Coordinates of C-alpha atoms in Angstrom, one line a residue:
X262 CA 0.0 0.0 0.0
X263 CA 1.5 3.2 -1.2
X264 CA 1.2 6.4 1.1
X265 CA -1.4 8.0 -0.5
X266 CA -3.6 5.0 -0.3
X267 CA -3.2 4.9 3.5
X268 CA -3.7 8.6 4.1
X269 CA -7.3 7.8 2.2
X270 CA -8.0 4.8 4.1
X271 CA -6.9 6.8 7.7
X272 CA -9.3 9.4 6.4
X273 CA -11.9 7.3 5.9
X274 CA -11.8 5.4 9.3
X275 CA -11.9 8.8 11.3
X276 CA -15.3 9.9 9.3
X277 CA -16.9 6.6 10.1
X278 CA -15.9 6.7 13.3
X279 CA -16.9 10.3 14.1
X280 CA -20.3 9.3 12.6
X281 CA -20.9 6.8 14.8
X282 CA -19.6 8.3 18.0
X283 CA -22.5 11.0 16.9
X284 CA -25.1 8.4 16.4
X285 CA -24.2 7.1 20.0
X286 CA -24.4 10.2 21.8
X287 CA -27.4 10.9 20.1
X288 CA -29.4 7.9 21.0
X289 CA -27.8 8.0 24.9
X290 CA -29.4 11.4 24.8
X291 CA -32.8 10.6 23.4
X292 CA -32.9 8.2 26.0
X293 CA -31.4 10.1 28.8
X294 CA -34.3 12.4 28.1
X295 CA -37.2 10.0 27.7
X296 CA -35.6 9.1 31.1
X297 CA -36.0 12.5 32.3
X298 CA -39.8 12.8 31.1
X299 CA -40.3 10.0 33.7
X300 CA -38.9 10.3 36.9
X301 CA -37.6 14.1 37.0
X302 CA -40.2 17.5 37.6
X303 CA -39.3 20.7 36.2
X304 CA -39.4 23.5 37.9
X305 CA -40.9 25.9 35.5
X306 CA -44.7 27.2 36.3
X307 CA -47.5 24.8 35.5
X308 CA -49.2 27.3 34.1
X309 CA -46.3 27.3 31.8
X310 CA -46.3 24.3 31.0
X311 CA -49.9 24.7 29.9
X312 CA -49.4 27.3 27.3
X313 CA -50.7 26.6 23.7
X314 CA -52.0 29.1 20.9
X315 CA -55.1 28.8 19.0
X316 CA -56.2 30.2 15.6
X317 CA -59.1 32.3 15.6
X318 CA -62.1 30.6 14.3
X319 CA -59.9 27.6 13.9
X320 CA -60.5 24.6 15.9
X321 CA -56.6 22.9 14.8
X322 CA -54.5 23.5 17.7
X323 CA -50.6 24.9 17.0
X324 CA -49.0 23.8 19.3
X325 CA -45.9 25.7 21.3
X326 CA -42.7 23.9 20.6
X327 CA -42.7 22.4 24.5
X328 CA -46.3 21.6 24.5
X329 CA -45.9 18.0 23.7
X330 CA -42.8 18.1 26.6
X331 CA -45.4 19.4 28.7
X332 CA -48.1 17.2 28.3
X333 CA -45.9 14.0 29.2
X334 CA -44.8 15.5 32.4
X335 CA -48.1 16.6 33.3
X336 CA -49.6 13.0 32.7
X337 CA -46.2 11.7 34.9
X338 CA -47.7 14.4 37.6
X339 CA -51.7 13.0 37.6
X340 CA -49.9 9.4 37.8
X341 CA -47.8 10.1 40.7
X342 CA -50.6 12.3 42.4
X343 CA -53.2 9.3 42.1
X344 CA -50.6 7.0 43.2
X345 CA -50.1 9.4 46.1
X346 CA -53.5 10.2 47.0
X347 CA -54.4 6.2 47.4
X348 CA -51.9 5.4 50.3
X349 CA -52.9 8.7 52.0
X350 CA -57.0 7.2 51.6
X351 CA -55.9 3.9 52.3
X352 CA -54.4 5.3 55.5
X353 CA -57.4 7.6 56.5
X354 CA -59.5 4.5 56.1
X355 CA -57.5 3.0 58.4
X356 CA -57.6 4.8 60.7
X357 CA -61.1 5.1 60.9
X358 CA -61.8 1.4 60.8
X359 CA -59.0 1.4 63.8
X360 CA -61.6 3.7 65.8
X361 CA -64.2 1.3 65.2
X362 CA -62.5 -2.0 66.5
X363 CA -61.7 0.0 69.2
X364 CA -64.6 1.0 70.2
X365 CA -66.2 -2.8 69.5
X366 CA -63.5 -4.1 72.1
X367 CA -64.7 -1.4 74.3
X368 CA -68.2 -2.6 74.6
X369 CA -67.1 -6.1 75.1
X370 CA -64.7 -5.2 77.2
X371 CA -67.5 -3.2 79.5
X372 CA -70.5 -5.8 79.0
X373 CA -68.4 -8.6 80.5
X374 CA -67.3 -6.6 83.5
X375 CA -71.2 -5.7 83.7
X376 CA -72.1 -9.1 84.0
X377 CA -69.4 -10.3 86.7
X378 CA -66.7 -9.7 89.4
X379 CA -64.0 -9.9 87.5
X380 CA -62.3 -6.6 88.5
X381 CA -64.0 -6.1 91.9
X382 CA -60.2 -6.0 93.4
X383 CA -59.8 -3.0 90.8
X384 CA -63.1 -1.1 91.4
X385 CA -62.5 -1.4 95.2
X386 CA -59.4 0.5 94.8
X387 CA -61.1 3.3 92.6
X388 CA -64.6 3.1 93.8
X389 CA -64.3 2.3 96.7
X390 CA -68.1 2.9 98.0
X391 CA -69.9 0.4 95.6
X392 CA -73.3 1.5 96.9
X393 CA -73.6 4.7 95.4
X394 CA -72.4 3.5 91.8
X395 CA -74.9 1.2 89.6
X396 CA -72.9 -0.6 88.4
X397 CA -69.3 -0.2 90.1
X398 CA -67.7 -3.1 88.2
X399 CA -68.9 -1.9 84.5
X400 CA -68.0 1.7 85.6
X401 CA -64.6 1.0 86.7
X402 CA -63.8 -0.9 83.3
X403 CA -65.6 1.8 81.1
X404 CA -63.6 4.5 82.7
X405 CA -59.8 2.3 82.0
X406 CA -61.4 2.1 78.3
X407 CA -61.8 5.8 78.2
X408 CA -58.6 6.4 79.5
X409 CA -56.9 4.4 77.0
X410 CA -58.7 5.1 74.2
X411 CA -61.2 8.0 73.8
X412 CA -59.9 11.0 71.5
X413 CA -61.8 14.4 71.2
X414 CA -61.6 16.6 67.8
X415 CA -61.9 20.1 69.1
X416 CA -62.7 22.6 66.1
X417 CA -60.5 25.4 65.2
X418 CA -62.7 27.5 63.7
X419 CA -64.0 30.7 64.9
X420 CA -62.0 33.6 67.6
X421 CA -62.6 34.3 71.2
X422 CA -65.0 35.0 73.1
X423 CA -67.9 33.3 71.6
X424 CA -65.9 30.6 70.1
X425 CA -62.8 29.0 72.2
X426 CA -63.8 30.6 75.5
X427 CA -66.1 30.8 78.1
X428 CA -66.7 32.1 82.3
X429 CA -64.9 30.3 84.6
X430 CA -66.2 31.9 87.4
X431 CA -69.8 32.3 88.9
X432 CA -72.8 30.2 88.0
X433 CA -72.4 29.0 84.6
X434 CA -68.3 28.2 85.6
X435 CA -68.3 24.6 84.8
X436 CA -69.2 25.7 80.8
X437 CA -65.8 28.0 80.4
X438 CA -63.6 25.1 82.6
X439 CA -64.6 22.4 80.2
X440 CA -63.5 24.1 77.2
X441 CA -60.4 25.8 78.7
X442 CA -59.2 22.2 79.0
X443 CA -60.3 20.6 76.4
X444 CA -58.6 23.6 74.6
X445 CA -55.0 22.4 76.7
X446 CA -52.5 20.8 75.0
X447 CA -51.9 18.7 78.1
X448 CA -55.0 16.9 78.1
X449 CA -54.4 13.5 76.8
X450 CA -58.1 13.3 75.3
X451 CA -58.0 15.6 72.6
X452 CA -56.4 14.7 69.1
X453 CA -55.8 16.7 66.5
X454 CA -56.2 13.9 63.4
X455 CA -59.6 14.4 63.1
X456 CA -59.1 10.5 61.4
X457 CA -58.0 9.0 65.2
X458 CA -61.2 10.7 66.8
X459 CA -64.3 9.5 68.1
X460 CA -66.1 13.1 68.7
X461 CA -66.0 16.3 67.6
X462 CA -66.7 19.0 69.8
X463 CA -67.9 22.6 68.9
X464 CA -66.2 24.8 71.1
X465 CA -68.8 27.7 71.7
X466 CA -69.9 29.2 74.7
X467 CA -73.2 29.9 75.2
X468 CA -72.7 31.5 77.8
X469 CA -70.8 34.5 76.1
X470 CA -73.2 34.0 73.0
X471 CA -76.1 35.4 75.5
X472 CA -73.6 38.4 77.1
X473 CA -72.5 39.6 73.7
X474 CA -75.3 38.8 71.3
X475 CA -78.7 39.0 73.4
X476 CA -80.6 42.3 73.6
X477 CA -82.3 41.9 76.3
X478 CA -85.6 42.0 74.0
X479 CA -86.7 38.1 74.9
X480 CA -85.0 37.5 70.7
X481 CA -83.0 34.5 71.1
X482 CA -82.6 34.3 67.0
X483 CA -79.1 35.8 67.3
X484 CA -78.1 33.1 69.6
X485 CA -79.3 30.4 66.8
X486 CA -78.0 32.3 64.0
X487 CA -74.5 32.3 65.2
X488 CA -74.9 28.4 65.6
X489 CA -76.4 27.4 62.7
X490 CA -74.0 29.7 60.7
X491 CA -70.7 27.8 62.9
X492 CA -72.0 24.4 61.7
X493 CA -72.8 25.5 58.4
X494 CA -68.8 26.8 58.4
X495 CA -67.7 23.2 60.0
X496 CA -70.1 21.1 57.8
X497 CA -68.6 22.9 54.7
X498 CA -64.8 23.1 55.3
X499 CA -64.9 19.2 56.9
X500 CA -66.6 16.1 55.9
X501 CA -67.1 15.1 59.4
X502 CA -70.5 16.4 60.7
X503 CA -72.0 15.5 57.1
X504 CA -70.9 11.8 57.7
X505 CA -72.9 11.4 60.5
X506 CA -75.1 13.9 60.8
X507 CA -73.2 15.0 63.5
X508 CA -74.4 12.0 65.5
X509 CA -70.7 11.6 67.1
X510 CA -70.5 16.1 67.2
X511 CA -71.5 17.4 70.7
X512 CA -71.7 21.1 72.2
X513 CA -71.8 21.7 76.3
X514 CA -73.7 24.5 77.7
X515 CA -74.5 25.6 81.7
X516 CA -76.8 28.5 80.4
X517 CA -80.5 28.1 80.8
X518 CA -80.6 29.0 76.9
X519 CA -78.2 26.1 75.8
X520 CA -81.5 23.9 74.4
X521 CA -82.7 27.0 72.8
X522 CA -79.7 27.4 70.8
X523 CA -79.1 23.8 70.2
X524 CA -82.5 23.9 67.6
X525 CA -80.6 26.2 65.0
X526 CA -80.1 23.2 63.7
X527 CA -82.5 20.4 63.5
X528 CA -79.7 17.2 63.7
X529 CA -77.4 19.4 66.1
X530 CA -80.8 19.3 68.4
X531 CA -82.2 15.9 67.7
X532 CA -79.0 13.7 66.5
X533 CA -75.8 15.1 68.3
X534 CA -74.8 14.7 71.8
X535 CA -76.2 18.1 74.1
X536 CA -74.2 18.2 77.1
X537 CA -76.5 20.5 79.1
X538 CA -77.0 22.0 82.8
X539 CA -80.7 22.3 82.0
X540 CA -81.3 19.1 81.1
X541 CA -85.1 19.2 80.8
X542 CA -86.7 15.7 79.4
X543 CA -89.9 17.9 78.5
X544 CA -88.4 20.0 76.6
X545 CA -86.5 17.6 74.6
X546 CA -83.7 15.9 76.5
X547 CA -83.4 12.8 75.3
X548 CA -80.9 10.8 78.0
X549 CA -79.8 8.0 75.5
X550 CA -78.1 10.5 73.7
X551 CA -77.8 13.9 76.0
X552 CA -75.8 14.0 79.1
X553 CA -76.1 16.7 82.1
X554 CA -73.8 18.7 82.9
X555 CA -73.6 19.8 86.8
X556 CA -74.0 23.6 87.3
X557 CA -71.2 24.3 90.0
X558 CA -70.9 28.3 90.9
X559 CA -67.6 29.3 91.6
X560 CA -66.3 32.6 93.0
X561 CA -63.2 33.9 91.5
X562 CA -62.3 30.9 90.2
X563 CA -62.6 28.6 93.5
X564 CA -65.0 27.0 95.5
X565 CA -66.4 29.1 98.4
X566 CA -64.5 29.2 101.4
X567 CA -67.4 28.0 103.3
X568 CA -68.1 24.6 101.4
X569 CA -64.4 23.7 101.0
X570 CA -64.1 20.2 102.6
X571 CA -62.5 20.6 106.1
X572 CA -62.9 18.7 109.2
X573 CA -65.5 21.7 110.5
X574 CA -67.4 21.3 107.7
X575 CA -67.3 17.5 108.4
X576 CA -68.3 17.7 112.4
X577 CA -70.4 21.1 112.1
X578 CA -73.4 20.9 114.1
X579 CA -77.1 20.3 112.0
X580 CA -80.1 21.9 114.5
X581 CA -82.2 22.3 111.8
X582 CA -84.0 20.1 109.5
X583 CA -84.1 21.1 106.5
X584 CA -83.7 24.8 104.9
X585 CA -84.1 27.0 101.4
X586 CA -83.6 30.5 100.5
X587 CA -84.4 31.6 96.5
X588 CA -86.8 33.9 94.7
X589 CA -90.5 32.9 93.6
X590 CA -89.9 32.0 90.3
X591 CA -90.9 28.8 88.3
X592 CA -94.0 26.3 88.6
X593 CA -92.5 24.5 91.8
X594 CA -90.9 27.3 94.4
X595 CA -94.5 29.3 94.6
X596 CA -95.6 26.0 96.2
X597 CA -93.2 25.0 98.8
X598 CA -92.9 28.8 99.8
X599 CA -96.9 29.1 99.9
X600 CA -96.9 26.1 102.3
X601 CA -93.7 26.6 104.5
X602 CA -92.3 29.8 104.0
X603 CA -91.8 31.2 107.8
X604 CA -94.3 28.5 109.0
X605 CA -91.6 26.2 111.2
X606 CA -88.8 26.8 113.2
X607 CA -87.3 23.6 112.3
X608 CA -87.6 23.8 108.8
X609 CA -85.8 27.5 108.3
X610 CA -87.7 28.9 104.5
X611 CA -87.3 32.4 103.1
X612 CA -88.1 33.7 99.6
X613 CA -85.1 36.0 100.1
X614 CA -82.6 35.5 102.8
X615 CA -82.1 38.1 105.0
X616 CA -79.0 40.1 104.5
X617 CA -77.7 40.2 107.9
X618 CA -78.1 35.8 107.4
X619 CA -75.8 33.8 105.8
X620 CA -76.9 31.5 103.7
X621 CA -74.0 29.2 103.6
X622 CA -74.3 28.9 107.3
X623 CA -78.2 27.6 107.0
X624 CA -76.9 25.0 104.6
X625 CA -74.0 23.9 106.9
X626 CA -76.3 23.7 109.6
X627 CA -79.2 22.1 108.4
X628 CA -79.5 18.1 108.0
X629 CA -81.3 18.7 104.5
X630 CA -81.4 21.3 101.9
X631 CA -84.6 22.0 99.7
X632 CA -83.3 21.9 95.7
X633 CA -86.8 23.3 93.9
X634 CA -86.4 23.7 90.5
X635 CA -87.0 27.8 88.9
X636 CA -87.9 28.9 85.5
X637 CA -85.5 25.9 84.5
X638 CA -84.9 22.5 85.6
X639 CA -81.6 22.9 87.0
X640 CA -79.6 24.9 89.4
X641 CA -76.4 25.2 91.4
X642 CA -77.9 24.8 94.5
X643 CA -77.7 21.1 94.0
X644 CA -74.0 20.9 93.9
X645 CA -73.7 23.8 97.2
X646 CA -75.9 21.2 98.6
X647 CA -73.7 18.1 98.2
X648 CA -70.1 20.3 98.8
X649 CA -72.0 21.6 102.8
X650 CA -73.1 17.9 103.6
X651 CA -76.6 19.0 103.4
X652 CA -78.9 15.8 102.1
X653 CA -80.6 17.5 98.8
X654 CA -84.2 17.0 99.0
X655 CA -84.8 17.2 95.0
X656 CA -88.2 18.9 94.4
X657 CA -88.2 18.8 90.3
X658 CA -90.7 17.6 87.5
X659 CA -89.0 16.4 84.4
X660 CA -85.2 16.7 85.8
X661 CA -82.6 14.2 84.6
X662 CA -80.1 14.4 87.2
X663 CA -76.4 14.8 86.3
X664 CA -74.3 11.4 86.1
X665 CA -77.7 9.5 86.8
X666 CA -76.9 6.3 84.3
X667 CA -73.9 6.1 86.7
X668 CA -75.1 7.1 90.5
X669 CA -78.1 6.3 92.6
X670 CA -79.0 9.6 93.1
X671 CA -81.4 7.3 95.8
X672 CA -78.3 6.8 97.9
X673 CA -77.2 10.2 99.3
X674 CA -80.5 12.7 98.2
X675 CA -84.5 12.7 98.7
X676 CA -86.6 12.9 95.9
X677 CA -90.4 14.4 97.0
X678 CA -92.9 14.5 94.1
X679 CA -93.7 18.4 93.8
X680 CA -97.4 17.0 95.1
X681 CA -95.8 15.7 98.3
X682 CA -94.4 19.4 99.2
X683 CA -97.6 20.0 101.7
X684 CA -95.7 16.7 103.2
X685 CA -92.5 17.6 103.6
X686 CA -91.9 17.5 107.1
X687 CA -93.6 14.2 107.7
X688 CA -91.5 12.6 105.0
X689 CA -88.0 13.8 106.7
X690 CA -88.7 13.1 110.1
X691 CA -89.7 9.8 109.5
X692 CA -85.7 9.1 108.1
X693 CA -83.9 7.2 110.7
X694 CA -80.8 8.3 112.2
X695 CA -78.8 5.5 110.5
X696 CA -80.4 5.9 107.3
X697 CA -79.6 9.8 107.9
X698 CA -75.6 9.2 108.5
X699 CA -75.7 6.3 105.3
X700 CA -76.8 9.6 103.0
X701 CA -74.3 11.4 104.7
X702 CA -71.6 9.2 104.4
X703 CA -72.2 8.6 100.7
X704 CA -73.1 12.1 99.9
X705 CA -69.8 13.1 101.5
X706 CA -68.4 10.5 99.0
X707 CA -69.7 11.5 95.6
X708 CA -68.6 15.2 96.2
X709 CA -65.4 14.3 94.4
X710 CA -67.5 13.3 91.0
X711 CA -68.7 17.3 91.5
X712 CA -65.7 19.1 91.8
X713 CA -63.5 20.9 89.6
X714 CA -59.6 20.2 90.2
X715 CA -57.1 22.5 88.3
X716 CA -55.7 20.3 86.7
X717 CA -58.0 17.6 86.4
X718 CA -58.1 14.9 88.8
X719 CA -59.2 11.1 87.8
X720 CA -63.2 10.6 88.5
X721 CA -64.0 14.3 89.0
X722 CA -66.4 16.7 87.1
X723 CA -64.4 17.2 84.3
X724 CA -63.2 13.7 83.8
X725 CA -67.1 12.2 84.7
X726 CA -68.6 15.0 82.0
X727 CA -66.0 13.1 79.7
X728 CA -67.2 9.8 80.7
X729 CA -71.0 10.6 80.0
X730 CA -69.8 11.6 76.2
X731 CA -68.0 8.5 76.1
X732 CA -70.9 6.1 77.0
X733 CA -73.3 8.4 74.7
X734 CA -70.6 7.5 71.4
X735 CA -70.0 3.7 72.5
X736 CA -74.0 3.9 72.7
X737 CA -73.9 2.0 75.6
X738 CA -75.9 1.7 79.2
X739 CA -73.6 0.7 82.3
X740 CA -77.7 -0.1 83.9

């Protein structure tokens, strides 16, 4: 081979190589970039990515010179996003179906403690007094169960004061006490996956709805607006009430108004749980679903000094039978004041006490304190009854008493039908002395179930209010 022959045939060599290095490359590039189309996202706009021209009056599409580019990405995006979306339902779902089995070995859990001794050891040590409970056994496990399990959804929604407040102090106290801790980070019973709860609560008070809202003109329809419009914001920005109805929702009220607020809407009134100091079964309390809430009245923030537990209290002297103090108001007061008002020395009753009296010393010296109902059912002179030692004497039509699908009310109080007033004196003189101390002893007992600890202790008002929500969700009587 000469030299010219092998400069051609070098020549040659180098083109076809240099041609197929290019055909390489090219190929590892088309396929680096079908590669990229996959698994990579870019990070220009999607609204971008979108962009396409159209002829007027034309329906052929010309298409911007990334459109196709863009298409294939955004198809890679809807794939990933569904492939997403189903783990995150999948895990929703079970967590909800986790609720449920918990809540099914709950029940079973509770009905076989109902239906033997199997924890008496347990319920001796945390229930000690057996008598006053109906069902100590079923009680104790019920309230283990809520302590492991039970988780409360508390809405965010609304601002102070109507929504995420409420008083503390004075009569309607226990209303603004349950929602301050509920609203705590501490308390172990509130969740916020709304997926891991069991009920939702609706955190208005209203309470404040009455101070800020009410005229003073007997128009309650601001009080309903405001809750109709805070369920129609909750029922719209979460699927939750709409799943049930709002059959596992509840709201808590002290305020004589509560029911009359509770029917701006007609499920919130007749399918969710109304936990309610005026708790009125004529008037459409419905116990299998509604619980009572105890109307404690605190000054300050505390317990009057008078009625804190103290060895005083505990050995004060009784000389009189029984004794009441309140205005003439309501179907049941005008009776016993029209028949005993000022007409024994035994039995001590005023329509107003007074004012150089004190009434807390009448109820810590009287063996039994008269509890007539007013222009509602309920009032806080049930609980100033039970924290002096003074035996209520329950004088009510149509009252269902707080915690009464747990306590015998029978046990530490006297219930008088409002026709038996004219009788009154008969009927508590012909209590024994040892049936006398028994009510004592056990009314001492069940104080702690109607007091409020800060914090909370186990088996008080806060914690029982809890437990009466609970039973109302697992559906189930402890009877």
């Amino acid at each position: 081979m000469d030299k010219h022959q092998y400069t051609r045939l070098s020549f040659l060599s180098i083109c076809v190589g240099s041609i197929a290095l290019v055909f390489a490359i090219s190929r590892c590039s088309i396929s680096f970039f079908d590669y990229s189309l996959q698994k990579l996202e870019f990070s220009f706009p999607e609204s971008e990515l979108r962009r396409s021209f159209y002829n007027a009056g034309d329906e052929n599409r010309a298409v911007d010179s990334r459109d196709v580019v863009s298409q294939q990405i955004l198809s890679v995006r809807s794939r990933n996003a569904t492939l997403r979306s189903k783990p995150e339902k999948k895990n929703k779902l079970n967590r909800r179906r986790t609720v449920e089995v918990g809540l099914s070995k709950a029940r079973a859990s509770i009905r076989e403690a109902a239906s033997s001794n199997r924890n008496a050891t347990l319920f001796s040590v945390d229930l000690p007094n057996a008598q006053v409970y109906r069902n100590p056994s079923a009680l104790s496990q019920s309230y283990l169960e809520m302590e492991k399990r039970f988780k409360v959804y508390v809405y965010e929604e609304g601002e102070p004061p109507l929504v995420h407040d409420g008083p503390c102090k004075s009569v309607y106290a226990v209303e603004g006490r349950f929602i301050m801790e509920m609203e705590k980070s501490r308390t172990k019973f509130r969740t916020y996956d709304p997926d891991q709860a069991h009920v939702y609560f609706l955190p208005f008070s209203v309470t404040w709805l009455v101070s800020y809202l009410y005229e003073y003109n007997f128009d309650v329809e601001p009080l309903r607006t405001f809750a109709s419009d805070y369920i129609r914001l909750i029922s719209s920005k979460h699927p939750f009430w709409n799943r049930t109805s709002g059959a596992d929702h509840f709201m808590l009220a002290c305020h004589d108004w509560g029911p009359l607020t509770s029917k701006a809407n007609e499920d919130l009134f007749n399918k969710s749980i109304r936990v309610m100091c005026n708790a009125n079964s004529s008037e459409g309390f419905n116990p299998a679903k509604d619980a009572t809430l105890p109307e404690i009245k605190l000054y300050g923030g505390e317990v009057h000094p008078q009625l804190r537990l103290s060895k005083t209290l505990m050995t004060s002297p009784r000389p009189h039978l029984a004794f009441f103090a309140g205005g003439v108001h309501g179907p049941v007061r005008p009776i016993l004041l029209d028949h005993w008002k000022q007409r024994d020395p035994d039995m001590p009753v005023f329509e107003y006490l007074p004012k150089h009296l004190n009434y807390y010393d009448f109820m810590r010296s009287s063996k039994f304190c008269f509890c007539p109902s007013g222009y509602e059912v309920a009032s806080p002179r049930l609980i100033e009854a039970i924290y002096s030692e003074c035996i209520p004497v329950i004088l009510s039509v149509n009252f269902v008493l707080p915690f009464s699908d747990i306590l015998r009310w029978e046990t530490f109080s006297v219930q008088v039908d409002v026709s038996e007033i004219p009788r009154l004196k008969e009927i508590l003189t012909s209590i024994s002395d040892e049936k006398y101390q028994s009510l004592k002893r056990n009314l001492r007992y069940v104080r702690r179930h109607f007091e409020l600890n800060d914090p909370p202790k186990r088996y008080d008002a806060f914690h029982m209010t809890l437990h009466s929500i609970w039973l109302r969700r697992l559906n189930l009587r402890l009877t």
